[in-house]
Amino acid sequence: LAEAPVIAAALKLLSLLTRELDSAIYCDLLNSPFWGDSERETEVRCRAQTALLNLGLHQYPPNRFRVLLHKMEAGNPDGAGDNSLSFRLANLATVQRQHPSRQTFRQWQDSFSQALTILGWPGSRSPDSLEFQQLGEWQELLNTLGQLDLVSPPVTVDDALNRLSSLAADTAFHAETPDSQIQILGTLEAAGLNFDHLWVMNMDDRHWPEAP
């Protein structure tokens, strides 16, 4: 699930709650349609990415990223206002200061949802069928995160984000597709199914049976 673009964007947006990030992550976010209003903010995002790359820094704190965006938005009515990227980041910083340094996973679950809403995730465009299914899986993932309170004391934001990223990486996503006369399946998906005809591939000593 972590490899789905809309989910990968959510994880990178939540990393704005940390102290410093690689410049490459900021560039990925500036090119992502999954937050804010990417179509209206195209010029601002391009100018911000150019300015960021010209700095030549490997690490960059989110508060300086917010200041950089504010400078790029100055004098650009299309990229300014209450829905601008810098305004969203300022609201995120305000809410972040209200959080204690350690919270339960259930509290971080609520904080992460609030942060993504402030940042305008999953973007202004309507999600397609695949993205809609992935957004549903994301909500299930957040619920799973909250259940970790049964086995863990309160944690920092870094610990909560690492756990959420691990859960997303370990969660298999299988898109719901219409029934078809021909299906291409792995051994996991094909378990328990009946077929009129079967074509088996990669059955050799390296692939089958799988190593325990």
Short mmCIF file of C-alpha atoms in Angstrom, two decimals:
data_model
loop_
_atom_site.label_atom_id
_atom_site.label_comp_id
_atom_site.label_asym_id
_atom_site.label_seq_id
_atom_site.Cartn_x
_atom_site.Cartn_y
_atom_site.Cartn_z
CA LEU A 1 0.00 0.00 0.00
CA ALA A 2 2.91 2.35 0.70
CA GLU A 3 3.81 2.26 -3.02
CA ALA A 4 0.43 3.65 -4.12
CA PRO A 5 1.06 7.29 -5.17
CA VAL A 6 -1.78 8.77 -3.10
CA ILE A 7 -0.64 6.89 0.01
CA ALA A 8 3.04 7.67 -0.57
CA ALA A 9 2.07 11.34 -0.77
CA ALA A 10 0.23 11.10 2.56
CA LEU A 11 3.27 9.61 4.28
CA LYS A 12 5.54 12.33 2.87
CA LEU A 13 3.10 15.06 3.91
CA LEU A 14 3.04 13.68 7.45
CA SER A 15 6.83 13.77 7.51
CA LEU A 16 6.45 17.59 7.53
CA LEU A 17 5.72 17.10 11.24
CA THR A 18 9.38 16.17 11.80
CA ARG A 19 12.34 18.52 12.23
CA GLU A 20 14.20 18.13 8.94
CA LEU A 21 13.62 16.42 5.61
CA ASP A 22 15.66 15.60 2.55
CA SER A 23 15.28 18.20 -0.18
CA ALA A 24 14.17 15.40 -2.52
CA ILE A 25 11.03 14.89 -0.42
CA TYR A 26 10.09 18.56 -0.81
CA CYS A 27 10.59 18.26 -4.57
CA ASP A 28 8.35 15.17 -4.63
CA LEU A 29 5.66 17.05 -2.72
CA LEU A 30 5.87 20.07 -5.03
CA ASN A 31 5.30 17.73 -7.98
CA SER A 32 2.48 15.82 -6.28
CA PRO A 33 -1.18 16.45 -7.23
CA PHE A 34 -2.36 14.91 -3.96
CA TRP A 35 -2.39 18.04 -1.79
CA GLY A 36 -3.52 21.61 -2.14
CA ASP A 37 -4.69 22.77 -5.56
CA SER A 38 -1.88 21.60 -7.82
CA GLU A 39 -3.33 23.01 -11.06
CA ARG A 40 -3.75 26.52 -9.66
CA GLU A 41 -0.37 26.42 -7.91
CA THR A 42 1.73 25.23 -10.85
CA GLU A 43 3.80 28.42 -11.22
CA VAL A 44 4.44 28.75 -7.49
CA ARG A 45 5.48 25.11 -7.19
CA CYS A 46 7.88 25.35 -10.13
CA ARG A 47 9.51 28.51 -8.76
CA ALA A 48 9.76 27.00 -5.28
CA GLN A 49 11.40 23.83 -6.59
CA THR A 50 13.93 25.85 -8.61
CA ALA A 51 14.78 27.99 -5.58
CA LEU A 52 15.08 24.91 -3.38
CA LEU A 53 17.45 23.16 -5.78
CA ASN A 54 19.56 26.31 -6.15
CA LEU A 55 20.19 26.27 -2.40
CA GLY A 56 22.00 22.96 -2.78
CA LEU A 57 21.06 21.73 0.70
CA HIS A 58 20.53 18.05 1.44
CA GLN A 59 18.44 18.69 4.57
CA TYR A 60 15.86 21.42 4.99
CA PRO A 61 13.55 22.17 7.96
CA PRO A 62 9.79 22.46 7.24
CA ASN A 63 9.58 25.97 8.72
CA ARG A 64 12.13 27.28 6.19
CA PHE A 65 10.25 25.46 3.45
CA ARG A 66 7.13 27.38 4.51
CA VAL A 67 9.02 30.70 4.34
CA LEU A 68 10.35 29.79 0.90
CA LEU A 69 6.86 29.07 -0.38
CA HIS A 70 5.56 32.34 1.07
CA LYS A 71 8.22 34.25 -0.88
CA MET A 72 7.29 32.46 -4.08
CA GLU A 73 3.61 33.25 -3.54
CA ALA A 74 4.20 36.96 -3.02
CA GLY A 75 2.74 38.89 -5.92
CA ASN A 76 1.14 35.80 -7.43
CA PRO A 77 -2.64 35.93 -6.89
CA ASP A 78 -3.09 32.40 -8.21
CA GLY A 79 -0.88 30.92 -5.53
CA ALA A 80 -1.71 33.12 -2.55
CA GLY A 81 -4.61 33.43 -0.12
CA ASP A 82 -6.12 31.34 2.63
CA ASN A 83 -5.72 28.15 0.60
CA SER A 84 -2.10 28.73 -0.38
CA LEU A 85 0.58 26.18 0.39
CA SER A 86 2.35 28.45 2.89
CA PHE A 87 -0.94 29.17 4.66
CA ARG A 88 -1.62 25.44 4.96
CA LEU A 89 1.85 24.86 6.36
CA ALA A 90 1.41 27.71 8.82
CA ASN A 91 -1.84 26.17 10.07
CA LEU A 92 -0.08 22.82 10.36
CA ALA A 93 2.68 24.38 12.47
CA THR A 94 0.10 26.01 14.74
CA VAL A 95 -1.70 22.73 15.35
CA GLN A 96 1.62 20.91 15.78
CA ARG A 97 2.64 23.24 18.63
CA GLN A 98 -0.51 22.21 20.47
CA HIS A 99 0.47 18.53 20.44
CA PRO A 100 2.44 17.10 23.36
CA SER A 101 5.78 15.54 22.46
CA ARG A 102 4.38 12.08 23.24
CA GLN A 103 0.88 10.84 22.50
CA THR A 104 -0.94 7.55 22.34
CA PHE A 105 -1.28 5.93 18.93
CA ARG A 106 -4.98 6.77 18.99
CA GLN A 107 -4.14 10.42 19.50
CA TRP A 108 -1.57 10.31 16.71
CA GLN A 109 -4.21 8.72 14.51
CA ASP A 110 -6.42 11.78 15.02
CA SER A 111 -3.48 14.17 14.67
CA PHE A 112 -2.40 12.63 11.37
CA SER A 113 -5.93 12.84 9.96
CA GLN A 114 -6.17 16.48 11.04
CA ALA A 115 -2.78 17.27 9.49
CA LEU A 116 -3.73 15.75 6.13
CA THR A 117 -6.99 17.68 6.10
CA ILE A 118 -5.13 20.94 6.75
CA LEU A 119 -2.74 20.19 3.89
CA GLY A 120 -5.59 19.48 1.49
CA TRP A 121 -4.88 15.78 0.98
CA PRO A 122 -5.80 13.95 -1.28
CA GLY A 123 -5.92 17.03 -3.52
CA SER A 124 -8.55 18.98 -5.42
CA ARG A 125 -9.03 16.45 -8.23
CA SER A 126 -11.55 13.64 -7.91
CA PRO A 127 -9.92 10.26 -7.15
CA ASP A 128 -10.31 7.51 -9.70
CA SER A 129 -11.62 4.05 -8.81
CA LEU A 130 -8.21 2.69 -7.82
CA GLU A 131 -7.37 5.71 -5.66
CA PHE A 132 -10.78 5.54 -4.02
CA GLN A 133 -10.07 1.96 -2.94
CA GLN A 134 -6.63 2.97 -1.67
CA LEU A 135 -8.14 5.80 0.39
CA GLY A 136 -10.43 3.26 2.03
CA GLU A 137 -7.44 1.06 2.84
CA TRP A 138 -5.72 4.10 4.36
CA GLN A 139 -8.56 4.60 6.84
CA GLU A 140 -8.28 0.96 7.85
CA LEU A 141 -4.55 1.46 8.28
CA LEU A 142 -5.08 4.42 10.62
CA ASN A 143 -7.51 2.34 12.67
CA THR A 144 -4.87 -0.37 12.96
CA LEU A 145 -2.38 2.24 14.15
CA GLY A 146 -4.73 3.31 16.93
CA GLN A 147 -5.04 -0.28 18.15
CA LEU A 148 -1.32 -0.37 18.98
CA ASP A 149 -2.16 1.36 22.27
CA LEU A 150 -2.94 -2.13 23.57
CA VAL A 151 0.76 -3.03 23.46
CA SER A 152 2.61 0.29 23.55
CA PRO A 153 3.00 3.35 25.79
CA PRO A 154 2.75 6.90 24.33
CA VAL A 155 5.32 7.59 21.61
CA THR A 156 6.89 10.53 19.76
CA VAL A 157 5.79 11.66 16.31
CA ASP A 158 8.84 10.03 14.75
CA ASP A 159 7.99 6.67 16.33
CA ALA A 160 4.35 6.95 15.26
CA LEU A 161 5.31 7.84 11.68
CA ASN A 162 7.81 4.99 11.48
CA ARG A 163 5.17 2.56 12.69
CA LEU A 164 2.59 3.89 10.23
CA SER A 165 5.08 3.64 7.36
CA SER A 166 5.91 0.06 8.34
CA LEU A 167 2.23 -0.86 8.46
CA ALA A 168 1.67 0.65 5.01
CA ALA A 169 4.69 -1.20 3.60
CA ASP A 170 3.47 -4.50 5.06
CA THR A 171 -0.13 -4.08 3.85
CA ALA A 172 -0.88 -5.84 0.57
CA PHE A 173 -3.30 -3.96 -1.69
CA HIS A 174 -5.43 -5.89 -4.16
CA ALA A 175 -7.66 -3.76 -6.34
CA GLU A 176 -11.24 -4.83 -6.86
CA THR A 177 -11.76 -5.55 -10.56
CA PRO A 178 -14.76 -6.83 -12.54
CA ASP A 179 -15.06 -10.57 -13.15
CA SER A 180 -13.31 -11.76 -16.29
CA GLN A 181 -13.01 -15.05 -18.17
CA ILE A 182 -9.23 -14.77 -17.97
CA GLN A 183 -7.48 -13.94 -14.70
CA ILE A 184 -3.77 -13.50 -13.95
CA LEU A 185 -3.16 -14.41 -10.32
CA GLY A 186 -0.39 -15.22 -7.91
CA THR A 187 -0.46 -18.26 -5.67
CA LEU A 188 -1.88 -16.21 -2.79
CA GLU A 189 -4.83 -14.89 -4.81
CA ALA A 190 -5.51 -18.24 -6.50
CA ALA A 191 -5.73 -20.24 -3.26
CA GLY A 192 -9.07 -22.04 -2.96
CA LEU A 193 -10.34 -21.10 -6.45
CA ASN A 194 -11.56 -23.51 -9.13
CA PHE A 195 -10.61 -23.14 -12.80
CA ASP A 196 -11.78 -24.74 -16.03
CA HIS A 197 -8.26 -24.39 -17.47
CA LEU A 198 -5.00 -23.46 -15.79
CA TRP A 199 -1.64 -22.27 -17.09
CA VAL A 200 1.14 -22.42 -14.50
CA MET A 201 4.33 -20.38 -14.98
CA ASN A 202 7.70 -20.20 -13.20
CA MET A 203 7.39 -23.65 -11.64
CA ASP A 204 11.10 -24.40 -11.21
CA ASP A 205 13.42 -25.11 -8.33
CA ARG A 206 14.02 -21.38 -7.71
CA HIS A 207 10.39 -20.28 -7.58
CA TRP A 208 8.31 -23.33 -6.64
CA PRO A 209 7.81 -24.32 -3.97
CA GLU A 210 8.68 -21.04 -2.27
CA ALA A 211 11.37 -21.09 0.38
CA PRO A 212 9.95 -21.37 3.90
#
